[in-house]
PDB file of C-alpha atoms in Angstrom:
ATOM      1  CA  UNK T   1       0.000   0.000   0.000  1.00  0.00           C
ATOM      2  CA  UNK T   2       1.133   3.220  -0.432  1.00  0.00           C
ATOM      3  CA  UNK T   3       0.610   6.468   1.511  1.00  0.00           C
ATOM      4  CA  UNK T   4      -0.282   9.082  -0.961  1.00  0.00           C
ATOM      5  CA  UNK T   5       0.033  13.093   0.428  1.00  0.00           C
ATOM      6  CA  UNK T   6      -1.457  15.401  -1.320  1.00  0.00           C
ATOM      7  CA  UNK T   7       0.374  19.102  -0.692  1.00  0.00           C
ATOM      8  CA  UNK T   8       4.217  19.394  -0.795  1.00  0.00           C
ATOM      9  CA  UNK T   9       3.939  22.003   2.096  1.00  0.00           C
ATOM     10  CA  UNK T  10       5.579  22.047   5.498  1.00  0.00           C
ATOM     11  CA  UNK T  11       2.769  19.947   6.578  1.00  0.00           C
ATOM     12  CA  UNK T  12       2.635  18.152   3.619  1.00  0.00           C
ATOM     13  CA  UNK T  13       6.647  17.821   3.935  1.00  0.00           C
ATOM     14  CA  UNK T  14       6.351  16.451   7.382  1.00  0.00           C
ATOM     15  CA  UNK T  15       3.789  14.350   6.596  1.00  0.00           C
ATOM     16  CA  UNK T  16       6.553  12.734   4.084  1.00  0.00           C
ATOM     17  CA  UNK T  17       9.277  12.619   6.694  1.00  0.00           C
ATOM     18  CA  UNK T  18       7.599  10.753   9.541  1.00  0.00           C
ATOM     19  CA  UNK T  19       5.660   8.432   7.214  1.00  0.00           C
ATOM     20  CA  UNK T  20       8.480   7.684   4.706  1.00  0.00           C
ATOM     21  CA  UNK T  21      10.908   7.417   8.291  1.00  0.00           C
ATOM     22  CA  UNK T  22       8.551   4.705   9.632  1.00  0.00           C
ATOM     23  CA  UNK T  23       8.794   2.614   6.691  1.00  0.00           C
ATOM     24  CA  UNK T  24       5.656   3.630   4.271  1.00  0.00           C
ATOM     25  CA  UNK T  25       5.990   3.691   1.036  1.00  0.00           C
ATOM     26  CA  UNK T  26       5.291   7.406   0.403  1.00  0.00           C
ATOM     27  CA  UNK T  27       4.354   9.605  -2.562  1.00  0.00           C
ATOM     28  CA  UNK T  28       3.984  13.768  -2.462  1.00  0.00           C
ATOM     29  CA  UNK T  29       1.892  15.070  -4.945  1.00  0.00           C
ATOM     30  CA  UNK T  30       2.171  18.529  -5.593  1.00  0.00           C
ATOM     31  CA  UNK T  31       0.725  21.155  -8.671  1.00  0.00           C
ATOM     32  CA  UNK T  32       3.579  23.634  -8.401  1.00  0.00           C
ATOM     33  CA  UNK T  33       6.156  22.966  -6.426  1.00  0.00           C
ATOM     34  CA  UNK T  34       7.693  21.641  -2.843  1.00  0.00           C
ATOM     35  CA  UNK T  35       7.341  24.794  -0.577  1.00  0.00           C
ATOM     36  CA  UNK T  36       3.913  25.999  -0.898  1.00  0.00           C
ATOM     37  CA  UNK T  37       3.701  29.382   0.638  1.00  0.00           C
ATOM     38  CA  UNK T  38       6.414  28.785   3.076  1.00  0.00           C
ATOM     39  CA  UNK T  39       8.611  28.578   0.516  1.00  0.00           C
ATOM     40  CA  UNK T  40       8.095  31.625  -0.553  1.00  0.00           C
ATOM     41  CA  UNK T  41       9.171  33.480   2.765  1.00  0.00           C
ATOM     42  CA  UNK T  42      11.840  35.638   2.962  1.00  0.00           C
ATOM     43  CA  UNK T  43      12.213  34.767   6.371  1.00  0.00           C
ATOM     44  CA  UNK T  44      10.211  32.226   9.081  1.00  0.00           C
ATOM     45  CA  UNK T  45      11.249  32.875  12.972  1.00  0.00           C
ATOM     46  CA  UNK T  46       8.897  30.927  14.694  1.00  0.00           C
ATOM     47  CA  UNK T  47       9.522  27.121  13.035  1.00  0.00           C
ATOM     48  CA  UNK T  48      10.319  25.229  16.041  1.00  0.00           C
ATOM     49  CA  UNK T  49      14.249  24.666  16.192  1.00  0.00           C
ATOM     50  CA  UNK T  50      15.296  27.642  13.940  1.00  0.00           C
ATOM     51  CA  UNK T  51      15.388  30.421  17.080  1.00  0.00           C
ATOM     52  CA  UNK T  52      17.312  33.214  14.295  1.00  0.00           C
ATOM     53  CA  UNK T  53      14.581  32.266  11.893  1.00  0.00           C
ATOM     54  CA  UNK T  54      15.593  30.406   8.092  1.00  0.00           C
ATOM     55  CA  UNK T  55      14.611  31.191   4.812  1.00  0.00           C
ATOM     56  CA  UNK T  56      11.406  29.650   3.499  1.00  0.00           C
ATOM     57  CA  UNK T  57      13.182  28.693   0.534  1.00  0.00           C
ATOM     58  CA  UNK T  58      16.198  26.987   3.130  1.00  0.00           C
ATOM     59  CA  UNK T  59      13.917  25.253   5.621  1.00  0.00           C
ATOM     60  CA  UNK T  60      11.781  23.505   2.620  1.00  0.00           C
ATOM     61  CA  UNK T  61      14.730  21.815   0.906  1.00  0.00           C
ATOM     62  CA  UNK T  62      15.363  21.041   4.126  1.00  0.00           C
ATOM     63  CA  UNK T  63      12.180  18.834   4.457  1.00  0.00           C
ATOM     64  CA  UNK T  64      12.972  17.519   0.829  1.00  0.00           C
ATOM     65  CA  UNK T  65      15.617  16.353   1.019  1.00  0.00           C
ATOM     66  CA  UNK T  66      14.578  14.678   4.338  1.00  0.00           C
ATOM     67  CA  UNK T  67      12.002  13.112   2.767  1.00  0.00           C
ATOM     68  CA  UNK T  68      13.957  11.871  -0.268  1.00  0.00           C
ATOM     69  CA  UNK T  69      16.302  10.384   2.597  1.00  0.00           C
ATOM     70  CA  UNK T  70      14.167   8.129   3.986  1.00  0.00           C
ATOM     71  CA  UNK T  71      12.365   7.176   0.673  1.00  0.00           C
ATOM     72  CA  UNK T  72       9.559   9.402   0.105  1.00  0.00           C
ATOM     73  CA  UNK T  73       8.835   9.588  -3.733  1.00  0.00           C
ATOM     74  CA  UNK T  74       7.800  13.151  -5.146  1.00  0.00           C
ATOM     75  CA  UNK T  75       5.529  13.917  -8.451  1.00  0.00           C
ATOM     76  CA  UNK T  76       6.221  17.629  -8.264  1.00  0.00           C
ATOM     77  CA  UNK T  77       4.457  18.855 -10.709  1.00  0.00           C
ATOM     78  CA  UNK T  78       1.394  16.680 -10.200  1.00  0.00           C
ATOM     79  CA  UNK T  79      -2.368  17.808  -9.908  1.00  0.00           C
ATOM     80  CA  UNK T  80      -4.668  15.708  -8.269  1.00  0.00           C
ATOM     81  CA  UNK T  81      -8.964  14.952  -9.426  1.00  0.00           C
ATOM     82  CA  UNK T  82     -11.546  14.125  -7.118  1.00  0.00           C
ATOM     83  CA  UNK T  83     -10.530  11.145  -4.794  1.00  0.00           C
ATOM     84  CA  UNK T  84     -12.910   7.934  -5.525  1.00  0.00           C
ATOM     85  CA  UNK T  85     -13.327   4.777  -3.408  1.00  0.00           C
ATOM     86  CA  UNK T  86     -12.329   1.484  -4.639  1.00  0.00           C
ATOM     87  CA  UNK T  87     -13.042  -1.821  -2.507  1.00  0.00           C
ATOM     88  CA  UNK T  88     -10.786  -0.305   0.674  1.00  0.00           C
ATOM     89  CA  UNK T  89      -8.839   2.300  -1.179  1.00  0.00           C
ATOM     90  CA  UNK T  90      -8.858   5.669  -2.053  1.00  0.00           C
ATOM     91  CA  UNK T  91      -7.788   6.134  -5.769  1.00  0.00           C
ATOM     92  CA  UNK T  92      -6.282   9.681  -7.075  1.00  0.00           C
ATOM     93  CA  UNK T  93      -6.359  10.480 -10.491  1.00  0.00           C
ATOM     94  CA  UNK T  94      -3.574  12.889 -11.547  1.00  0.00           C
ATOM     95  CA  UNK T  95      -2.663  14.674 -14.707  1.00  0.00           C
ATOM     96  CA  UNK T  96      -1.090  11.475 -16.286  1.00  0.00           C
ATOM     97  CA  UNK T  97      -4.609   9.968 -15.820  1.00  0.00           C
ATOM     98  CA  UNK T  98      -2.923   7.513 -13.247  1.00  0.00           C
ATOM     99  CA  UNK T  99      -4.374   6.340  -9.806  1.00  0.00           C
TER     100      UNK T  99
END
C-alpha cells in the first residue's frame, strides 16, 4: 500500500518525513512545487528549532531532502482529481490519468 500526500507544504513535507521514516511507502503530490507558501518566505522565525529564523526557501529543501532520505517519492508537478473509493482504497487520479 502506499501512503499518498497530497500538498508538498511544510505539513505536507512532514507528513513525508515521519511516514516515509517509519517505513511507508510514500508519494507527495504537488501542482507547483515543494514549498507551498512557506517557501516563498523571505524569512520564518517561529519554526520550532530555527530560534534566528531560516529562509522559506532553506527550511523547505530542508524537508525535501529529508524526505527523499528516507524514501519518500515526489511527483512535483502533479495535480490531483476528485478522490474515488475502490473496494478499501482511495484512488487519485492525476494529470497522467494515473491512480
Amino acid at each position: 500500500m502506499m501512503w499518498t500526500i497530497v500538498g508538498a507544504g511544510p505539513a505536507g513535507m512532514a507528513a513525508a518525513v515521519y511516514a516515509a521514516s517509519e517505513g511507508l511507502s510514500t508519494l507527495v503530490l504537488d501542482c507547483r512545487a515543494f514549498g507551498g507558501q512557506a517557501g516563498a518566505s523571505a524569512r520564518i522565525e517561529n519554526y520550532l528549532g530555527f530560534p534566528t529564523g531560516i529562509t522559506g526557501a532553506a527550511l523547505m529543501e530542508r524537508a525535501y531532502n529529508q524526505a527523499q532520505k528516507f524514501g519518500a517519492e515526489m511527483a512535483i508537478p502533479d495535480e490531483v482529481g476528485p478522490a474515488r473509493c475502490a473496494d478499501q482504497c482511495r484512488l487519485f487520479p492525476t494529470d497522467a490519468g494515473q491512480c
